[in-house]
């Protein structure tokens, strides 16, 4: 290493032909212009603190980058797969119903018959109420004096106060909080033109229920009339946020439909609070049970009504199926929708005013345990086997009083259905299908549901003629409900 001071002109080139020793002379002559400094090069000491900070920042940056990349991939992977036409494998959705976790009150010193789940629960409930009612006047010694003193004070220990009532309703609402987070508002939007050729949006709105989640898709049960043949579907969640929905499937017999929502289009905060509906068992529902109607029982959204079950003995007959109805004393609109929830917060019925009993103006629901199979079929977009028969069961007792043979009495046959094409008529009594005796409408439903398209059902029926009932055979080819 050297330091040079001076001008460029001071440097002279070596003349050609100069002899040996020129270099020494040049160096000697330039002593005044060149100074040589001797230096020792040492390695710079390692700054351990700086390296540790670098390693820490590298790890933190890598972890942050990985987390961001994971979120971005999760958000955009489904959309990218759809754009590129890649198929995303969907797991089959299985819906389960039941109140296995619901504690069943058991009266002390009583034996409960296990003949059936429904009867046992009813007997427990009624017996406990009776025992409490009968035992309430009986207290320990000296109670008469206490009761007399309380009466003199104008109050009783068991009197129901406003605070007690408020607490009771508050507890019921709190138990239904999970189900409320699964309730959405579904809006079907169509663009129409008025008489002045001006475009306007026509909006129809009903309640929907989130019944499943699979591969970033939310599956929402709603009414077919609102979401079919519309330009767009808008879903409004419990916190007011909205997302676009897509029509998936429908069942014309019940009027139910399923739409889907990509959870990636929902804000992370809302998505973390969304729940799938907790499905209970409608087999455990009995008369006088308290229930809540959530959704739009009165025709407008985000409402809650309280009442009791008035009947569980009525049924709704549709093509190839029969469903139990739960009727209540809750006032409802003809356009009402939503769900019935028991005091444990479990959904026990889907409100469907299409099947209401009489002109009562109260809320009627299809029992969840009866329609869970249909909901699973709609959610998985499976085909629905169909023959087109609507019927009622003729029991042994009815047969003895009316003379009609035991079996499923055909009350209606759908036009151009497989049953009509096979020759089945109204008032025929189906007694056997594929060698199995029909003892209930559900027997026939199970056989049809287990069939595939173009399967043949060999049906034996009794048809009334001039000389009484005679057996006739039919071969019905199963179709798929459109």
JSON list of C-alpha atoms in Angstrom, two decimals, residues 128-289:
[
{"chain": "A", "resi": 128, "resn": "UNK", "atom": "CA", "xyz": [-91.75, -35.53, 38.60]},
{"chain": "A", "resi": 129, "resn": "UNK", "atom": "CA", "xyz": [-94.25, -32.72, 38.14]},
{"chain": "A", "resi": 130, "resn": "UNK", "atom": "CA", "xyz": [-96.98, -34.73, 39.83]},
{"chain": "A", "resi": 131, "resn": "UNK", "atom": "CA", "xyz": [-94.71, -35.68, 42.69]},
{"chain": "A", "resi": 132, "resn": "UNK", "atom": "CA", "xyz": [-93.60, -32.10, 43.18]},
{"chain": "A", "resi": 133, "resn": "UNK", "atom": "CA", "xyz": [-97.19, -30.89, 42.99]},
{"chain": "A", "resi": 134, "resn": "UNK", "atom": "CA", "xyz": [-98.43, -33.49, 45.43]},
{"chain": "A", "resi": 135, "resn": "UNK", "atom": "CA", "xyz": [-95.53, -33.07, 47.80]},
{"chain": "A", "resi": 136, "resn": "UNK", "atom": "CA", "xyz": [-95.51, -29.29, 47.85]},
{"chain": "A", "resi": 137, "resn": "UNK", "atom": "CA", "xyz": [-98.10, -28.96, 50.65]},
{"chain": "A", "resi": 138, "resn": "UNK", "atom": "CA", "xyz": [-96.21, -31.54, 52.76]},
{"chain": "A", "resi": 139, "resn": "UNK", "atom": "CA", "xyz": [-93.27, -30.05, 54.68]},
{"chain": "A", "resi": 140, "resn": "UNK", "atom": "CA", "xyz": [-91.36, -30.69, 57.87]},
{"chain": "A", "resi": 141, "resn": "UNK", "atom": "CA", "xyz": [-92.87, -30.22, 61.29]},
{"chain": "A", "resi": 142, "resn": "UNK", "atom": "CA", "xyz": [-93.71, -26.67, 62.07]},
{"chain": "A", "resi": 143, "resn": "UNK", "atom": "CA", "xyz": [-94.20, -25.79, 58.41]},
{"chain": "A", "resi": 144, "resn": "UNK", "atom": "CA", "xyz": [-97.83, -24.92, 58.93]},
{"chain": "A", "resi": 145, "resn": "UNK", "atom": "CA", "xyz": [-96.81, -22.22, 61.31]},
{"chain": "A", "resi": 146, "resn": "UNK", "atom": "CA", "xyz": [-94.25, -20.92, 58.84]},
{"chain": "A", "resi": 147, "resn": "UNK", "atom": "CA", "xyz": [-96.75, -20.95, 55.97]},
{"chain": "A", "resi": 148, "resn": "UNK", "atom": "CA", "xyz": [-99.25, -19.15, 58.14]},
{"chain": "A", "resi": 149, "resn": "UNK", "atom": "CA", "xyz": [-96.68, -16.57, 59.06]},
{"chain": "A", "resi": 150, "resn": "UNK", "atom": "CA", "xyz": [-95.73, -16.09, 55.39]},
{"chain": "A", "resi": 151, "resn": "UNK", "atom": "CA", "xyz": [-99.37, -15.68, 54.44]},
{"chain": "A", "resi": 152, "resn": "UNK", "atom": "CA", "xyz": [-99.73, -13.08, 57.13]},
{"chain": "A", "resi": 153, "resn": "UNK", "atom": "CA", "xyz": [-96.74, -11.26, 55.66]},
{"chain": "A", "resi": 154, "resn": "UNK", "atom": "CA", "xyz": [-98.44, -11.39, 52.24]},
{"chain": "A", "resi": 155, "resn": "UNK", "atom": "CA", "xyz": [-95.65, -13.38, 50.59]},
{"chain": "A", "resi": 156, "resn": "UNK", "atom": "CA", "xyz": [-94.68, -17.00, 49.94]},
{"chain": "A", "resi": 157, "resn": "UNK", "atom": "CA", "xyz": [-91.29, -18.57, 49.42]},
{"chain": "A", "resi": 158, "resn": "UNK", "atom": "CA", "xyz": [-92.29, -20.11, 46.12]},
{"chain": "A", "resi": 159, "resn": "UNK", "atom": "CA", "xyz": [-93.96, -17.05, 44.59]},
{"chain": "A", "resi": 160, "resn": "UNK", "atom": "CA", "xyz": [-92.86, -16.19, 41.01]},
{"chain": "A", "resi": 161, "resn": "UNK", "atom": "CA", "xyz": [-91.50, -12.70, 40.83]},
{"chain": "A", "resi": 162, "resn": "UNK", "atom": "CA", "xyz": [-90.73, -10.55, 37.81]},
{"chain": "A", "resi": 163, "resn": "UNK", "atom": "CA", "xyz": [-87.04, -11.10, 38.44]},
{"chain": "A", "resi": 164, "resn": "UNK", "atom": "CA", "xyz": [-87.57, -14.87, 38.45]},
{"chain": "A", "resi": 165, "resn": "UNK", "atom": "CA", "xyz": [-89.46, -14.66, 35.17]},
{"chain": "A", "resi": 166, "resn": "UNK", "atom": "CA", "xyz": [-86.79, -12.44, 33.62]},
{"chain": "A", "resi": 167, "resn": "UNK", "atom": "CA", "xyz": [-84.11, -14.88, 34.76]},
{"chain": "A", "resi": 168, "resn": "UNK", "atom": "CA", "xyz": [-86.04, -17.81, 33.29]},
{"chain": "A", "resi": 169, "resn": "UNK", "atom": "CA", "xyz": [-86.38, -16.23, 29.85]},
{"chain": "A", "resi": 170, "resn": "UNK", "atom": "CA", "xyz": [-82.78, -15.01, 30.02]},
{"chain": "A", "resi": 171, "resn": "UNK", "atom": "CA", "xyz": [-81.56, -18.55, 30.69]},
{"chain": "A", "resi": 172, "resn": "UNK", "atom": "CA", "xyz": [-83.57, -19.89, 27.76]},
{"chain": "A", "resi": 173, "resn": "UNK", "atom": "CA", "xyz": [-82.14, -17.28, 25.40]},
{"chain": "A", "resi": 174, "resn": "UNK", "atom": "CA", "xyz": [-78.63, -17.98, 26.66]},
{"chain": "A", "resi": 175, "resn": "UNK", "atom": "CA", "xyz": [-79.05, -21.71, 26.01]},
{"chain": "A", "resi": 176, "resn": "UNK", "atom": "CA", "xyz": [-80.01, -20.95, 22.41]},
{"chain": "A", "resi": 177, "resn": "UNK", "atom": "CA", "xyz": [-77.00, -18.68, 21.76]},
{"chain": "A", "resi": 178, "resn": "UNK", "atom": "CA", "xyz": [-75.11, -21.33, 19.80]},
{"chain": "A", "resi": 179, "resn": "UNK", "atom": "CA", "xyz": [-78.10, -21.98, 17.59]},
{"chain": "A", "resi": 180, "resn": "UNK", "atom": "CA", "xyz": [-78.56, -18.22, 17.05]},
{"chain": "A", "resi": 181, "resn": "UNK", "atom": "CA", "xyz": [-75.02, -17.95, 15.65]},
{"chain": "A", "resi": 182, "resn": "UNK", "atom": "CA", "xyz": [-75.99, -20.60, 13.09]},
{"chain": "A", "resi": 183, "resn": "UNK", "atom": "CA", "xyz": [-79.02, -18.59, 11.90]},
{"chain": "A", "resi": 184, "resn": "UNK", "atom": "CA", "xyz": [-78.56, -16.46, 8.78]},
{"chain": "A", "resi": 185, "resn": "UNK", "atom": "CA", "xyz": [-80.78, -14.35, 6.55]},
{"chain": "A", "resi": 186, "resn": "UNK", "atom": "CA", "xyz": [-80.97, -15.55, 2.94]},
{"chain": "A", "resi": 187, "resn": "UNK", "atom": "CA", "xyz": [-81.93, -13.03, 0.26]},
{"chain": "A", "resi": 188, "resn": "UNK", "atom": "CA", "xyz": [-82.77, -13.99, -3.31]},
{"chain": "A", "resi": 189, "resn": "UNK", "atom": "CA", "xyz": [-82.25, -11.10, -5.74]},
{"chain": "A", "resi": 190, "resn": "UNK", "atom": "CA", "xyz": [-83.76, -10.82, -9.21]},
{"chain": "A", "resi": 191, "resn": "UNK", "atom": "CA", "xyz": [-83.63, -7.92, -11.65]},
{"chain": "A", "resi": 192, "resn": "UNK", "atom": "CA", "xyz": [-87.02, -7.06, -13.11]},
{"chain": "A", "resi": 193, "resn": "UNK", "atom": "CA", "xyz": [-88.49, -4.35, -15.30]},
{"chain": "A", "resi": 194, "resn": "UNK", "atom": "CA", "xyz": [-91.54, -2.26, -14.44]},
{"chain": "A", "resi": 195, "resn": "UNK", "atom": "CA", "xyz": [-94.21, -0.86, -16.76]},
{"chain": "A", "resi": 196, "resn": "UNK", "atom": "CA", "xyz": [-91.99, 2.11, -17.55]},
{"chain": "A", "resi": 197, "resn": "UNK", "atom": "CA", "xyz": [-89.11, -0.17, -18.61]},
{"chain": "A", "resi": 198, "resn": "UNK", "atom": "CA", "xyz": [-87.09, 0.77, -15.57]},
{"chain": "A", "resi": 199, "resn": "UNK", "atom": "CA", "xyz": [-84.97, -1.96, -13.99]},
{"chain": "A", "resi": 200, "resn": "UNK", "atom": "CA", "xyz": [-85.34, -2.60, -10.28]},
{"chain": "A", "resi": 201, "resn": "UNK", "atom": "CA", "xyz": [-84.24, -5.26, -7.82]},
{"chain": "A", "resi": 202, "resn": "UNK", "atom": "CA", "xyz": [-86.77, -7.65, -6.37]},
{"chain": "A", "resi": 203, "resn": "UNK", "atom": "CA", "xyz": [-85.61, -9.05, -3.04]},
{"chain": "A", "resi": 204, "resn": "UNK", "atom": "CA", "xyz": [-87.12, -11.95, -1.11]},
{"chain": "A", "resi": 205, "resn": "UNK", "atom": "CA", "xyz": [-85.79, -12.87, 2.31]},
{"chain": "A", "resi": 206, "resn": "UNK", "atom": "CA", "xyz": [-86.13, -15.87, 4.61]},
{"chain": "A", "resi": 207, "resn": "UNK", "atom": "CA", "xyz": [-84.12, -17.42, 7.41]},
{"chain": "A", "resi": 208, "resn": "UNK", "atom": "CA", "xyz": [-81.47, -20.04, 6.83]},
{"chain": "A", "resi": 209, "resn": "UNK", "atom": "CA", "xyz": [-79.62, -22.50, 9.05]},
{"chain": "A", "resi": 210, "resn": "UNK", "atom": "CA", "xyz": [-75.93, -23.45, 8.79]},
{"chain": "A", "resi": 211, "resn": "UNK", "atom": "CA", "xyz": [-76.08, -27.23, 9.03]},
{"chain": "A", "resi": 212, "resn": "UNK", "atom": "CA", "xyz": [-72.56, -28.25, 7.94]},
{"chain": "A", "resi": 213, "resn": "UNK", "atom": "CA", "xyz": [-69.06, -27.06, 7.04]},
{"chain": "A", "resi": 214, "resn": "UNK", "atom": "CA", "xyz": [-66.73, -28.88, 4.65]},
{"chain": "A", "resi": 215, "resn": "UNK", "atom": "CA", "xyz": [-63.57, -27.76, 2.77]},
{"chain": "A", "resi": 216, "resn": "UNK", "atom": "CA", "xyz": [-64.12, -24.04, 3.42]},
{"chain": "A", "resi": 217, "resn": "UNK", "atom": "CA", "xyz": [-67.76, -24.33, 2.34]},
{"chain": "A", "resi": 218, "resn": "UNK", "atom": "CA", "xyz": [-70.68, -23.49, 4.60]},
{"chain": "A", "resi": 219, "resn": "UNK", "atom": "CA", "xyz": [-73.91, -25.40, 3.83]},
{"chain": "A", "resi": 220, "resn": "UNK", "atom": "CA", "xyz": [-77.08, -23.46, 4.59]},
{"chain": "A", "resi": 221, "resn": "UNK", "atom": "CA", "xyz": [-80.60, -24.91, 4.67]},
{"chain": "A", "resi": 222, "resn": "UNK", "atom": "CA", "xyz": [-83.29, -22.50, 3.48]},
{"chain": "A", "resi": 223, "resn": "UNK", "atom": "CA", "xyz": [-86.49, -22.22, 1.43]},
{"chain": "A", "resi": 224, "resn": "UNK", "atom": "CA", "xyz": [-86.46, -23.23, -2.23]},
{"chain": "A", "resi": 225, "resn": "UNK", "atom": "CA", "xyz": [-88.88, -20.51, -3.32]},
{"chain": "A", "resi": 226, "resn": "UNK", "atom": "CA", "xyz": [-86.42, -17.73, -2.42]},
{"chain": "A", "resi": 227, "resn": "UNK", "atom": "CA", "xyz": [-83.15, -19.06, -3.89]},
{"chain": "A", "resi": 228, "resn": "UNK", "atom": "CA", "xyz": [-84.18, -20.89, -7.05]},
{"chain": "A", "resi": 229, "resn": "UNK", "atom": "CA", "xyz": [-84.05, -19.11, -10.42]},
{"chain": "A", "resi": 230, "resn": "UNK", "atom": "CA", "xyz": [-82.59, -15.88, -9.03]},
{"chain": "A", "resi": 231, "resn": "UNK", "atom": "CA", "xyz": [-79.73, -13.74, -10.32]},
{"chain": "A", "resi": 232, "resn": "UNK", "atom": "CA", "xyz": [-77.84, -13.70, -7.03]},
{"chain": "A", "resi": 233, "resn": "UNK", "atom": "CA", "xyz": [-78.06, -14.95, -3.46]},
{"chain": "A", "resi": 234, "resn": "UNK", "atom": "CA", "xyz": [-76.92, -12.88, -0.49]},
{"chain": "A", "resi": 235, "resn": "UNK", "atom": "CA", "xyz": [-76.25, -14.34, 2.95]},
{"chain": "A", "resi": 236, "resn": "UNK", "atom": "CA", "xyz": [-76.35, -12.11, 6.03]},
{"chain": "A", "resi": 237, "resn": "UNK", "atom": "CA", "xyz": [-74.70, -13.57, 9.13]},
{"chain": "A", "resi": 238, "resn": "UNK", "atom": "CA", "xyz": [-75.57, -12.98, 12.77]},
{"chain": "A", "resi": 239, "resn": "UNK", "atom": "CA", "xyz": [-73.24, -9.98, 13.06]},
{"chain": "A", "resi": 240, "resn": "UNK", "atom": "CA", "xyz": [-74.55, -8.22, 9.95]},
{"chain": "A", "resi": 241, "resn": "UNK", "atom": "CA", "xyz": [-71.70, -9.16, 7.59]},
{"chain": "A", "resi": 242, "resn": "UNK", "atom": "CA", "xyz": [-72.70, -10.44, 4.15]},
{"chain": "A", "resi": 243, "resn": "UNK", "atom": "CA", "xyz": [-71.37, -12.88, 1.58]},
{"chain": "A", "resi": 244, "resn": "UNK", "atom": "CA", "xyz": [-72.48, -14.29, -1.76]},
{"chain": "A", "resi": 245, "resn": "UNK", "atom": "CA", "xyz": [-74.19, -17.67, -1.81]},
{"chain": "A", "resi": 246, "resn": "UNK", "atom": "CA", "xyz": [-74.50, -20.34, -4.51]},
{"chain": "A", "resi": 247, "resn": "UNK", "atom": "CA", "xyz": [-77.49, -22.62, -5.11]},
{"chain": "A", "resi": 248, "resn": "UNK", "atom": "CA", "xyz": [-76.65, -26.32, -4.57]},
{"chain": "A", "resi": 249, "resn": "UNK", "atom": "CA", "xyz": [-79.75, -28.53, -4.36]},
{"chain": "A", "resi": 250, "resn": "UNK", "atom": "CA", "xyz": [-83.46, -28.62, -3.55]},
{"chain": "A", "resi": 251, "resn": "UNK", "atom": "CA", "xyz": [-86.33, -30.90, -2.63]},
{"chain": "A", "resi": 252, "resn": "UNK", "atom": "CA", "xyz": [-89.59, -29.91, -4.29]},
{"chain": "A", "resi": 253, "resn": "UNK", "atom": "CA", "xyz": [-91.69, -32.09, -1.94]},
{"chain": "A", "resi": 254, "resn": "UNK", "atom": "CA", "xyz": [-90.71, -30.20, 1.21]},
{"chain": "A", "resi": 255, "resn": "UNK", "atom": "CA", "xyz": [-89.69, -26.90, -0.38]},
{"chain": "A", "resi": 256, "resn": "UNK", "atom": "CA", "xyz": [-86.23, -27.05, 1.20]},
{"chain": "A", "resi": 257, "resn": "UNK", "atom": "CA", "xyz": [-83.04, -26.02, -0.57]},
{"chain": "A", "resi": 258, "resn": "UNK", "atom": "CA", "xyz": [-79.33, -25.89, 0.30]},
{"chain": "A", "resi": 259, "resn": "UNK", "atom": "CA", "xyz": [-77.00, -23.05, -0.68]},
{"chain": "A", "resi": 260, "resn": "UNK", "atom": "CA", "xyz": [-73.26, -22.81, -0.08]},
{"chain": "A", "resi": 261, "resn": "UNK", "atom": "CA", "xyz": [-70.96, -19.96, 0.96]},
{"chain": "A", "resi": 262, "resn": "UNK", "atom": "CA", "xyz": [-67.19, -19.90, 0.55]},
{"chain": "A", "resi": 263, "resn": "UNK", "atom": "CA", "xyz": [-65.86, -19.19, 4.04]},
{"chain": "A", "resi": 264, "resn": "UNK", "atom": "CA", "xyz": [-62.92, -17.42, 2.42]},
{"chain": "A", "resi": 265, "resn": "UNK", "atom": "CA", "xyz": [-65.31, -14.60, 1.49]},
{"chain": "A", "resi": 266, "resn": "UNK", "atom": "CA", "xyz": [-66.21, -14.11, 5.15]},
{"chain": "A", "resi": 267, "resn": "UNK", "atom": "CA", "xyz": [-64.09, -11.99, 7.49]},
{"chain": "A", "resi": 268, "resn": "UNK", "atom": "CA", "xyz": [-61.88, -14.06, 9.84]},
{"chain": "A", "resi": 269, "resn": "UNK", "atom": "CA", "xyz": [-63.57, -12.53, 12.88]},
{"chain": "A", "resi": 270, "resn": "UNK", "atom": "CA", "xyz": [-67.04, -13.58, 11.71]},
{"chain": "A", "resi": 271, "resn": "UNK", "atom": "CA", "xyz": [-65.83, -16.97, 10.50]},
{"chain": "A", "resi": 272, "resn": "UNK", "atom": "CA", "xyz": [-64.33, -17.78, 13.90]},
{"chain": "A", "resi": 273, "resn": "UNK", "atom": "CA", "xyz": [-67.69, -17.18, 15.58]},
{"chain": "A", "resi": 274, "resn": "UNK", "atom": "CA", "xyz": [-69.87, -19.02, 13.05]},
{"chain": "A", "resi": 275, "resn": "UNK", "atom": "CA", "xyz": [-71.21, -22.31, 14.36]},
{"chain": "A", "resi": 276, "resn": "UNK", "atom": "CA", "xyz": [-73.02, -25.18, 12.71]},
{"chain": "A", "resi": 277, "resn": "UNK", "atom": "CA", "xyz": [-76.45, -25.79, 14.15]},
{"chain": "A", "resi": 278, "resn": "UNK", "atom": "CA", "xyz": [-76.57, -28.20, 17.11]},
{"chain": "A", "resi": 279, "resn": "UNK", "atom": "CA", "xyz": [-79.17, -30.77, 16.07]},
{"chain": "A", "resi": 280, "resn": "UNK", "atom": "CA", "xyz": [-81.22, -32.41, 18.79]},
{"chain": "A", "resi": 281, "resn": "UNK", "atom": "CA", "xyz": [-83.64, -35.33, 18.81]},
{"chain": "A", "resi": 282, "resn": "UNK", "atom": "CA", "xyz": [-87.28, -34.64, 18.03]},
{"chain": "A", "resi": 283, "resn": "UNK", "atom": "CA", "xyz": [-88.16, -38.10, 19.35]},
{"chain": "A", "resi": 284, "resn": "UNK", "atom": "CA", "xyz": [-87.76, -36.66, 22.86]},
{"chain": "A", "resi": 285, "resn": "UNK", "atom": "CA", "xyz": [-90.16, -33.77, 22.26]},
{"chain": "A", "resi": 286, "resn": "UNK", "atom": "CA", "xyz": [-93.54, -34.07, 23.93]},
{"chain": "A", "resi": 287, "resn": "UNK", "atom": "CA", "xyz": [-96.59, -31.93, 24.64]},
{"chain": "A", "resi": 288, "resn": "UNK", "atom": "CA", "xyz": [-96.12, -28.89, 26.88]},
{"chain": "A", "resi": 289, "resn": "UNK", "atom": "CA", "xyz": [-92.35, -28.82, 26.34]}
]
